[in-house]
Amino acid sequence: MNIEKAVLSVITTNKEQIAGGAPIFICDTKEDMDKVAANLEAILDGISHALSDEMYIIVKH
Amino acid sequence: MNEYTYPILFGVIVGTLARLLMLRTDYRQYPTYLHGKVIHLALGFIAAGLGAVAVPAIMEKEFTAITFLTIAASQFREVRNMERNTLAELDEYELVPRGKTYIEGIAIAFESRNYLVIFTSLVTTGCYLVWNIYVAAGAVLICYLIIRKFMSGSTLKEIVEITYKDIHFEGAGLYVDNIYIMNIGLPERQEEIKKYGMGFILTPKNFNVRSSIANLGQRQAILHDVSISLGVFRDSGTPALVPLIKRDLDDGRIGVFILPQDNDVERAKRVIGAVPVLENAIRMPSEAKANRKGRDQ
């Protein structure tokens, strides 16, 4: 089976909510999180999706 | 020189001209000028030759010569393969790909047009031999009309209503009207999309159209054509900036989200309206026997 989509990384300001396999980036503020997500989006060639105000995931489509 | 020389020559010339007529390089820029065209003109010439010699062969009681036509058939099936492979290879490097259904449609057109050339040459040479050149000229005219008929497929504006609807965000969700398109996380991207994005709603005019425009290949064809004609705000490495079409499951409308470089609403409407309805996407649920029975009762 081919896996077409994958969560490449997780960026969050609330570290209590997450754990698991993908690389996790913990940021202090929302602005910080936006910056990290924008960079990761460009580097990983994925799309940043917002799951909540405190959490972004980068997904490769 | 013998009695067949002029009729065959006539058939070959008419056939090749017919191929030239059917070989238009338009906004799709395909076949490519100049070499792509030369390939198809040469193949058209061969097809015309095959069609033209078939009638004299029968008149000379050389019935086995007809088997040549089967060779022609396999030859032109190869043309379809060639077109499909080339276009599929090129598609990987398009910013907005054509999609397999569109490619298959183009490939089929290339094959069938060669058969139309054979038909044209066969009919005109036949008319020339059986009657005279004037009847043959009349046959050319009829063939021309038939070819025109085959070339003109229907376009989207005939089957859907196109309305402009602004795009908006609800949280991270991007919407066109009430149709959810995708989740865009970064505020920066959202700004870009608000600035360049446009939304259109295509409402099907009847039940058959619903399934045709739901076809993923047809949807990709719309996106490709719009991106070719209006430009696209996208680059490699910006996967978030992607034109998309999603469907409203309730009533079969589709929401078109595009990122054109030219934000002219009327032009965009015209471009969407001119997108060909792909042969392979057309569905006719109303023609199904089960459906018809229900209507009679």
CSV table of C-alpha atoms in Angstrom, one decimal:
chain,number,residue,atom,x,y,z
A,1,MET,CA,0.0,0.0,0.0
A,2,ASN,CA,1.2,3.5,-0.8
A,3,ILE,CA,0.8,6.1,1.9
A,4,GLU,CA,-0.1,9.3,0.1
A,5,LYS,CA,-0.4,11.7,3.0
A,6,ALA,CA,1.9,12.0,6.0
A,7,VAL,CA,2.2,14.4,9.0
A,8,LEU,CA,5.7,15.6,8.7
A,9,SER,CA,5.9,17.7,11.8
A,10,VAL,CA,3.8,19.2,14.6
A,11,ILE,CA,4.2,22.8,15.8
A,12,THR,CA,2.5,23.9,19.0
A,13,THR,CA,2.5,26.3,21.9
A,14,ASN,CA,0.8,23.9,24.2
A,15,LYS,CA,3.1,20.9,24.9
A,16,GLU,CA,0.6,19.1,27.2
A,17,GLN,CA,-1.6,18.3,24.3
A,18,ILE,CA,0.8,16.4,22.1
A,19,ALA,CA,3.1,13.4,22.1
A,20,GLY,CA,4.1,10.9,19.4
A,21,GLY,CA,6.0,10.0,16.3
A,22,ALA,CA,6.3,13.2,14.2
A,23,PRO,CA,9.0,15.8,15.0
A,24,ILE,CA,7.5,18.2,17.5
A,25,PHE,CA,8.4,21.9,17.7
A,26,ILE,CA,7.3,23.7,20.8
A,27,CYS,CA,7.1,27.5,20.6
A,28,ASP,CA,6.4,30.1,23.2
A,29,THR,CA,4.1,32.5,21.3
A,30,LYS,CA,1.6,32.4,18.4
A,31,GLU,CA,3.9,34.6,16.3
A,32,ASP,CA,6.8,32.3,17.0
A,33,MET,CA,4.7,29.4,15.9
A,34,ASP,CA,3.6,31.1,12.7
A,35,LYS,CA,7.3,31.8,11.8
A,36,VAL,CA,8.4,28.2,12.5
A,37,ALA,CA,5.4,26.8,10.5
A,38,ALA,CA,6.1,29.1,7.5
A,39,ASN,CA,9.7,28.0,7.5
A,40,LEU,CA,8.9,24.3,7.8
A,41,GLU,CA,6.3,24.6,5.1
A,42,ALA,CA,8.9,25.9,2.7
A,43,ILE,CA,11.6,23.4,3.8
A,44,LEU,CA,9.4,20.3,3.8
A,45,ASP,CA,7.3,21.2,0.8
A,46,GLY,CA,4.1,20.5,2.8
A,47,ILE,CA,1.1,22.5,3.8
A,48,SER,CA,0.6,23.9,7.3
A,49,HIS,CA,-2.9,23.1,8.5
A,50,ALA,CA,-4.3,24.5,11.7
A,51,LEU,CA,-5.9,22.0,14.0
A,52,SER,CA,-6.5,24.7,16.6
A,53,ASP,CA,-5.1,28.1,17.6
A,54,GLU,CA,-2.4,26.4,19.4
A,55,MET,CA,-1.4,23.7,17.0
A,56,TYR,CA,-0.2,23.4,13.4
A,57,ILE,CA,0.6,20.3,11.5
A,58,ILE,CA,2.7,20.1,8.3
A,59,VAL,CA,1.2,17.6,5.9
A,60,LYS,CA,2.7,16.3,2.7
A,61,HIS,CA,-0.1,15.8,0.1
B,1,MET,CA,0.3,7.7,-65.5
B,2,ASN,CA,-2.9,5.7,-65.6
B,3,GLU,CA,-6.6,6.2,-65.0
B,4,TYR,CA,-6.0,6.1,-61.3
B,5,THR,CA,-3.3,8.7,-61.0
B,6,TYR,CA,-5.5,11.7,-60.7
B,7,PRO,CA,-8.1,10.3,-58.4
B,8,ILE,CA,-5.5,9.0,-56.0
B,9,LEU,CA,-3.6,12.3,-56.1
B,10,PHE,CA,-6.9,14.1,-55.5
B,11,GLY,CA,-7.7,11.9,-52.5
B,12,VAL,CA,-4.3,12.2,-51.0
B,13,ILE,CA,-4.3,16.0,-51.3
B,14,VAL,CA,-7.8,16.3,-49.9
B,15,GLY,CA,-7.0,13.9,-47.0
B,16,THR,CA,-3.8,15.8,-46.1
B,17,LEU,CA,-5.6,19.1,-46.2
B,18,ALA,CA,-8.3,17.6,-44.0
B,19,ARG,CA,-5.6,16.7,-41.4
B,20,LEU,CA,-4.1,20.2,-41.6
B,21,LEU,CA,-7.6,21.6,-41.0
B,22,MET,CA,-8.0,19.4,-37.9
B,23,LEU,CA,-4.6,20.3,-36.6
B,24,ARG,CA,-5.1,23.5,-34.6
B,25,THR,CA,-2.6,24.8,-32.2
B,26,ASP,CA,-4.6,26.9,-29.8
B,27,TYR,CA,-4.2,28.0,-26.1
B,28,ARG,CA,-3.3,24.5,-25.2
B,29,GLN,CA,-0.2,24.8,-27.3
B,30,TYR,CA,-0.4,21.3,-28.4
B,31,PRO,CA,0.7,19.8,-30.8
B,32,THR,CA,3.8,22.0,-30.4
B,33,TYR,CA,4.8,24.2,-33.3
B,34,LEU,CA,6.8,23.2,-35.5
B,35,HIS,CA,8.0,19.6,-35.0
B,36,GLY,CA,4.9,18.3,-33.3
B,37,LYS,CA,2.9,19.5,-36.3
B,38,VAL,CA,5.2,17.9,-38.8
B,39,ILE,CA,4.8,14.5,-37.2
B,40,HIS,CA,1.0,14.7,-37.5
B,41,LEU,CA,1.0,16.1,-41.0
B,42,ALA,CA,3.3,13.2,-42.1
B,43,LEU,CA,1.0,10.6,-40.4
B,44,GLY,CA,-2.0,12.4,-42.0
B,45,PHE,CA,-0.4,12.0,-45.4
B,46,ILE,CA,0.2,8.3,-44.8
B,47,ALA,CA,-3.5,7.9,-43.7
B,48,ALA,CA,-4.7,9.8,-46.8
B,49,GLY,CA,-2.5,7.6,-49.0
B,50,LEU,CA,-4.0,4.5,-47.5
B,51,GLY,CA,-7.6,5.7,-47.9
B,52,ALA,CA,-7.0,6.8,-51.5
B,53,VAL,CA,-5.5,3.6,-52.8
B,54,ALA,CA,-8.2,1.4,-51.2
B,55,VAL,CA,-10.8,2.1,-53.9
B,56,PRO,CA,-8.6,1.5,-57.0
B,57,ALA,CA,-7.4,-1.7,-55.3
B,58,ILE,CA,-11.0,-3.0,-55.1
B,59,MET,CA,-11.7,-2.0,-58.7
B,60,GLU,CA,-8.7,-4.0,-59.8
B,61,LYS,CA,-10.1,-7.0,-57.8
B,62,GLU,CA,-7.1,-6.9,-55.4
B,63,PHE,CA,-9.3,-7.6,-52.4
B,64,THR,CA,-6.4,-8.5,-50.2
B,65,ALA,CA,-5.2,-4.9,-50.4
B,66,ILE,CA,-8.0,-4.1,-47.9
B,67,THR,CA,-5.9,-5.8,-45.2
B,68,PHE,CA,-3.6,-2.8,-45.5
B,69,LEU,CA,-6.3,-0.9,-43.6
B,70,THR,CA,-5.9,-3.2,-40.6
B,71,ILE,CA,-2.2,-2.3,-40.6
B,72,ALA,CA,-3.3,1.4,-40.7
B,73,ALA,CA,-5.6,0.8,-37.7
B,74,SER,CA,-2.8,-0.6,-35.6
B,75,GLN,CA,-0.5,2.1,-36.8
B,76,PHE,CA,-2.8,4.8,-35.6
B,77,ARG,CA,-3.5,3.1,-32.3
B,78,GLU,CA,0.2,3.5,-31.8
B,79,VAL,CA,-0.3,7.3,-32.4
B,80,ARG,CA,-2.7,7.3,-29.5
B,81,ASN,CA,-0.1,5.6,-27.3
B,82,MET,CA,2.6,8.0,-28.4
B,83,GLU,CA,0.4,11.0,-27.6
B,84,ARG,CA,-0.6,9.6,-24.2
B,85,ASN,CA,2.9,8.8,-23.2
B,86,THR,CA,4.3,12.2,-24.3
B,87,LEU,CA,1.6,14.2,-22.5
B,88,ALA,CA,1.7,12.0,-19.4
B,89,GLU,CA,5.5,12.6,-19.2
B,90,LEU,CA,5.1,16.4,-19.6
B,91,ASP,CA,2.3,16.5,-17.1
B,92,GLU,CA,4.6,15.9,-14.2
B,93,TYR,CA,6.3,19.3,-14.8
B,94,GLU,CA,3.1,21.3,-15.1
B,95,LEU,CA,2.3,23.7,-12.2
B,96,VAL,CA,-1.3,22.6,-12.6
B,97,PRO,CA,-1.4,19.3,-14.4
B,98,ARG,CA,-3.9,18.4,-17.1
B,99,GLY,CA,-4.9,15.2,-15.5
B,100,LYS,CA,-5.2,11.7,-17.1
B,101,THR,CA,-8.8,12.1,-18.4
B,102,TYR,CA,-7.9,15.2,-20.3
B,103,ILE,CA,-4.8,13.5,-21.7
B,104,GLU,CA,-6.8,10.5,-22.8
B,105,GLY,CA,-9.3,12.8,-24.5
B,106,ILE,CA,-6.5,14.5,-26.5
B,107,ALA,CA,-4.9,11.1,-27.4
B,108,ILE,CA,-8.3,9.7,-28.6
B,109,ALA,CA,-8.8,12.8,-30.7
B,110,PHE,CA,-5.4,12.3,-32.4
B,111,GLU,CA,-6.3,8.7,-33.3
B,112,SER,CA,-9.8,9.4,-34.5
B,113,ARG,CA,-8.7,12.3,-36.7
B,114,ASN,CA,-6.5,10.0,-38.7
B,115,TYR,CA,-9.5,7.7,-39.3
B,116,LEU,CA,-11.4,10.7,-40.5
B,117,VAL,CA,-8.6,11.4,-42.9
B,118,ILE,CA,-8.8,7.8,-44.2
B,119,PHE,CA,-12.5,8.2,-44.6
B,120,THR,CA,-12.2,11.5,-46.4
B,121,SER,CA,-9.7,10.2,-48.9
B,122,LEU,CA,-11.6,7.0,-49.5
B,123,VAL,CA,-14.9,8.8,-50.2
B,124,THR,CA,-13.4,11.4,-52.4
B,125,THR,CA,-11.3,9.0,-54.5
B,126,GLY,CA,-14.3,6.7,-54.8
B,127,CYS,CA,-16.5,9.5,-56.0
B,128,TYR,CA,-13.9,10.7,-58.5
B,129,LEU,CA,-13.5,7.1,-59.9
B,130,VAL,CA,-17.2,6.2,-60.0
B,131,TRP,CA,-18.5,9.5,-61.2
B,132,ASN,CA,-16.3,12.5,-61.9
B,133,ILE,CA,-14.3,15.3,-60.3
B,134,TYR,CA,-17.3,17.5,-59.7
B,135,VAL,CA,-19.1,14.9,-57.6
B,136,ALA,CA,-15.8,14.4,-55.8
B,137,ALA,CA,-15.7,18.1,-55.0
B,138,GLY,CA,-19.2,17.8,-53.6
B,139,ALA,CA,-18.0,14.9,-51.5
B,140,VAL,CA,-15.1,17.0,-50.2
B,141,LEU,CA,-17.7,19.6,-49.0
B,142,ILE,CA,-19.7,17.0,-47.2
B,143,CYS,CA,-16.6,15.5,-45.6
B,144,TYR,CA,-15.6,19.0,-44.4
B,145,LEU,CA,-19.0,19.4,-42.7
B,146,ILE,CA,-18.7,16.0,-41.1
B,147,ILE,CA,-15.2,16.8,-39.8
B,148,ARG,CA,-16.4,20.1,-38.4
B,149,LYS,CA,-19.1,18.3,-36.6
B,150,PHE,CA,-16.7,15.9,-35.1
B,151,MET,CA,-14.3,18.6,-34.1
B,152,SER,CA,-16.7,20.7,-32.1
B,153,GLY,CA,-17.4,19.1,-28.7
B,154,SER,CA,-19.6,20.8,-26.2
B,155,THR,CA,-18.3,23.3,-23.6
B,156,LEU,CA,-19.0,23.8,-20.0
B,157,LYS,CA,-21.2,26.9,-20.4
B,158,GLU,CA,-23.7,24.8,-22.2
B,159,ILE,CA,-24.2,22.5,-19.2
B,160,VAL,CA,-23.6,24.6,-16.1
B,161,GLU,CA,-24.5,28.1,-14.7
B,162,ILE,CA,-21.3,29.9,-13.6
B,163,THR,CA,-21.6,32.4,-10.8
B,164,TYR,CA,-18.8,34.4,-9.1
B,165,LYS,CA,-18.7,33.9,-5.3
B,166,ASP,CA,-16.2,35.5,-3.0
B,167,ILE,CA,-13.9,33.2,-1.0
B,168,HIS,CA,-13.8,33.5,2.8
B,169,PHE,CA,-12.2,31.9,5.8
B,170,GLU,CA,-13.9,30.3,8.8
B,171,GLY,CA,-11.1,29.8,11.2
B,172,ALA,CA,-8.5,28.0,9.1
B,173,GLY,CA,-11.1,26.6,6.7
B,174,LEU,CA,-11.2,28.1,3.2
B,175,TYR,CA,-14.7,28.3,1.7
B,176,VAL,CA,-16.2,29.2,-1.7
B,177,ASP,CA,-19.9,30.0,-0.9
B,178,ASN,CA,-20.7,27.1,1.5
B,179,ILE,CA,-18.4,24.6,-0.1
B,180,TYR,CA,-15.3,23.7,2.0
B,181,ILE,CA,-12.1,23.8,0.0
B,182,MET,CA,-9.2,23.2,2.4
B,183,ASN,CA,-7.5,24.1,5.6
B,184,ILE,CA,-4.9,26.8,5.4
B,185,GLY,CA,-3.0,27.3,8.7
B,186,LEU,CA,-0.6,30.2,8.3
B,187,PRO,CA,-2.1,33.7,8.5
B,188,GLU,CA,0.4,34.8,5.9
B,189,ARG,CA,-0.9,32.3,3.4
B,190,GLN,CA,-4.5,33.2,4.2
B,191,GLU,CA,-3.7,36.8,3.2
B,192,GLU,CA,-2.1,35.8,-0.1
B,193,ILE,CA,-5.1,33.6,-0.9
B,194,LYS,CA,-7.6,36.4,0.0
B,195,LYS,CA,-5.6,38.7,-2.2
B,196,TYR,CA,-5.3,36.5,-5.3
B,197,GLY,CA,-7.9,33.8,-4.9
B,198,MET,CA,-11.2,33.8,-6.7
B,199,GLY,CA,-14.2,31.5,-6.3
B,200,PHE,CA,-16.8,30.3,-8.7
B,201,ILE,CA,-19.8,28.1,-8.2
B,202,LEU,CA,-20.9,25.9,-11.1
B,203,THR,CA,-24.5,24.8,-10.9
B,204,PRO,CA,-25.4,21.8,-13.0
B,205,LYS,CA,-28.3,22.5,-15.4
B,206,ASN,CA,-29.7,18.9,-15.1
B,207,PHE,CA,-29.2,15.6,-13.4
B,208,ASN,CA,-26.9,14.1,-16.0
B,209,VAL,CA,-24.5,17.0,-15.7
B,210,ARG,CA,-24.1,16.4,-12.0
B,211,SER,CA,-22.1,13.3,-12.5
B,212,SER,CA,-20.2,14.7,-15.4
B,213,ILE,CA,-18.8,17.7,-13.5
B,214,ALA,CA,-18.2,15.5,-10.4
B,215,ASN,CA,-15.6,13.6,-12.4
B,216,LEU,CA,-12.2,14.3,-11.0
B,217,GLY,CA,-10.6,14.4,-14.5
B,218,GLN,CA,-13.2,17.0,-15.7
B,219,ARG,CA,-12.5,19.1,-12.6
B,220,GLN,CA,-8.7,18.9,-13.2
B,221,ALA,CA,-9.3,20.0,-16.8
B,222,ILE,CA,-11.1,23.1,-15.6
B,223,LEU,CA,-8.2,24.0,-13.3
B,224,HIS,CA,-5.6,23.4,-16.0
B,225,ASP,CA,-7.4,25.5,-18.6
B,226,VAL,CA,-8.0,28.4,-16.2
B,227,SER,CA,-4.4,28.3,-15.1
B,228,ILE,CA,-3.2,28.4,-18.7
B,229,SER,CA,-5.5,31.2,-19.7
B,230,LEU,CA,-5.3,33.4,-16.7
B,231,GLY,CA,-1.9,32.5,-15.2
B,232,VAL,CA,-1.5,30.9,-11.8
B,233,PHE,CA,-0.2,32.3,-8.5
B,234,ARG,CA,1.9,29.3,-7.6
B,235,ASP,CA,5.4,27.9,-7.6
B,236,SER,CA,7.1,24.7,-6.7
B,237,GLY,CA,7.7,24.7,-3.0
B,238,THR,CA,4.4,26.4,-2.3
B,239,PRO,CA,2.0,23.5,-2.1
B,240,ALA,CA,-0.5,25.5,-0.1
B,241,LEU,CA,-1.2,27.7,-3.1
B,242,VAL,CA,-3.1,25.2,-5.1
B,243,PRO,CA,-6.2,25.7,-7.2
B,244,LEU,CA,-8.9,23.2,-6.1
B,245,ILE,CA,-12.4,22.2,-6.9
B,246,LYS,CA,-14.7,20.6,-4.3
B,247,ARG,CA,-18.2,19.4,-4.6
B,248,ASP,CA,-21.3,20.1,-2.6
B,249,LEU,CA,-22.7,16.7,-1.8
B,250,ASP,CA,-26.2,17.9,-1.2
B,251,ASP,CA,-27.0,19.3,-4.7
B,252,GLY,CA,-24.0,18.5,-6.9
B,253,ARG,CA,-22.8,22.0,-7.4
B,254,ILE,CA,-19.0,22.4,-7.5
B,255,GLY,CA,-17.0,25.1,-6.0
B,256,VAL,CA,-14.0,26.3,-8.1
B,257,PHE,CA,-11.2,27.9,-6.2
B,258,ILE,CA,-8.5,29.4,-8.5
B,259,LEU,CA,-5.5,31.6,-8.0
B,260,PRO,CA,-5.2,33.6,-11.3
B,261,GLN,CA,-2.7,36.3,-12.0
B,262,ASP,CA,-5.3,38.2,-13.8
B,263,ASN,CA,-8.2,38.8,-11.5
B,264,ASP,CA,-10.8,39.8,-14.1
B,265,VAL,CA,-14.1,38.1,-13.1
B,266,GLU,CA,-15.8,38.3,-16.5
B,267,ARG,CA,-12.7,36.9,-18.3
B,268,ALA,CA,-12.5,34.1,-15.8
B,269,LYS,CA,-16.1,33.3,-16.4
B,270,ARG,CA,-15.6,33.1,-20.1
B,271,VAL,CA,-12.5,30.9,-19.7
B,272,ILE,CA,-14.4,28.4,-17.4
B,273,GLY,CA,-17.3,28.5,-19.8
B,274,ALA,CA,-15.0,27.5,-22.7
B,275,VAL,CA,-13.5,24.5,-21.0
B,276,PRO,CA,-14.3,21.5,-23.1
B,277,VAL,CA,-16.6,18.8,-21.7
B,278,LEU,CA,-14.4,15.8,-21.7
B,279,GLU,CA,-15.8,12.8,-23.7
B,280,ASN,CA,-14.6,10.5,-21.0
B,281,ALA,CA,-16.3,12.4,-18.2
B,282,ILE,CA,-19.8,12.5,-19.8
B,283,ARG,CA,-22.3,10.4,-17.9
B,284,MET,CA,-25.9,9.8,-18.9
B,285,PRO,CA,-27.7,8.4,-15.9
B,286,SER,CA,-31.1,9.4,-17.4
B,287,GLU,CA,-30.4,6.9,-20.3
B,288,ALA,CA,-30.1,3.9,-18.0
B,289,LYS,CA,-32.9,1.4,-18.6
B,290,ALA,CA,-33.7,1.2,-14.9
B,291,ASN,CA,-34.2,5.0,-14.8
B,292,ARG,CA,-36.4,5.1,-17.9
B,293,LYS,CA,-38.7,2.4,-16.6
B,294,GLY,CA,-39.4,4.3,-13.5
B,295,ARG,CA,-40.4,7.4,-15.5
B,296,ASP,CA,-42.9,5.5,-17.7
B,297,GLN,CA,-44.9,4.1,-14.8
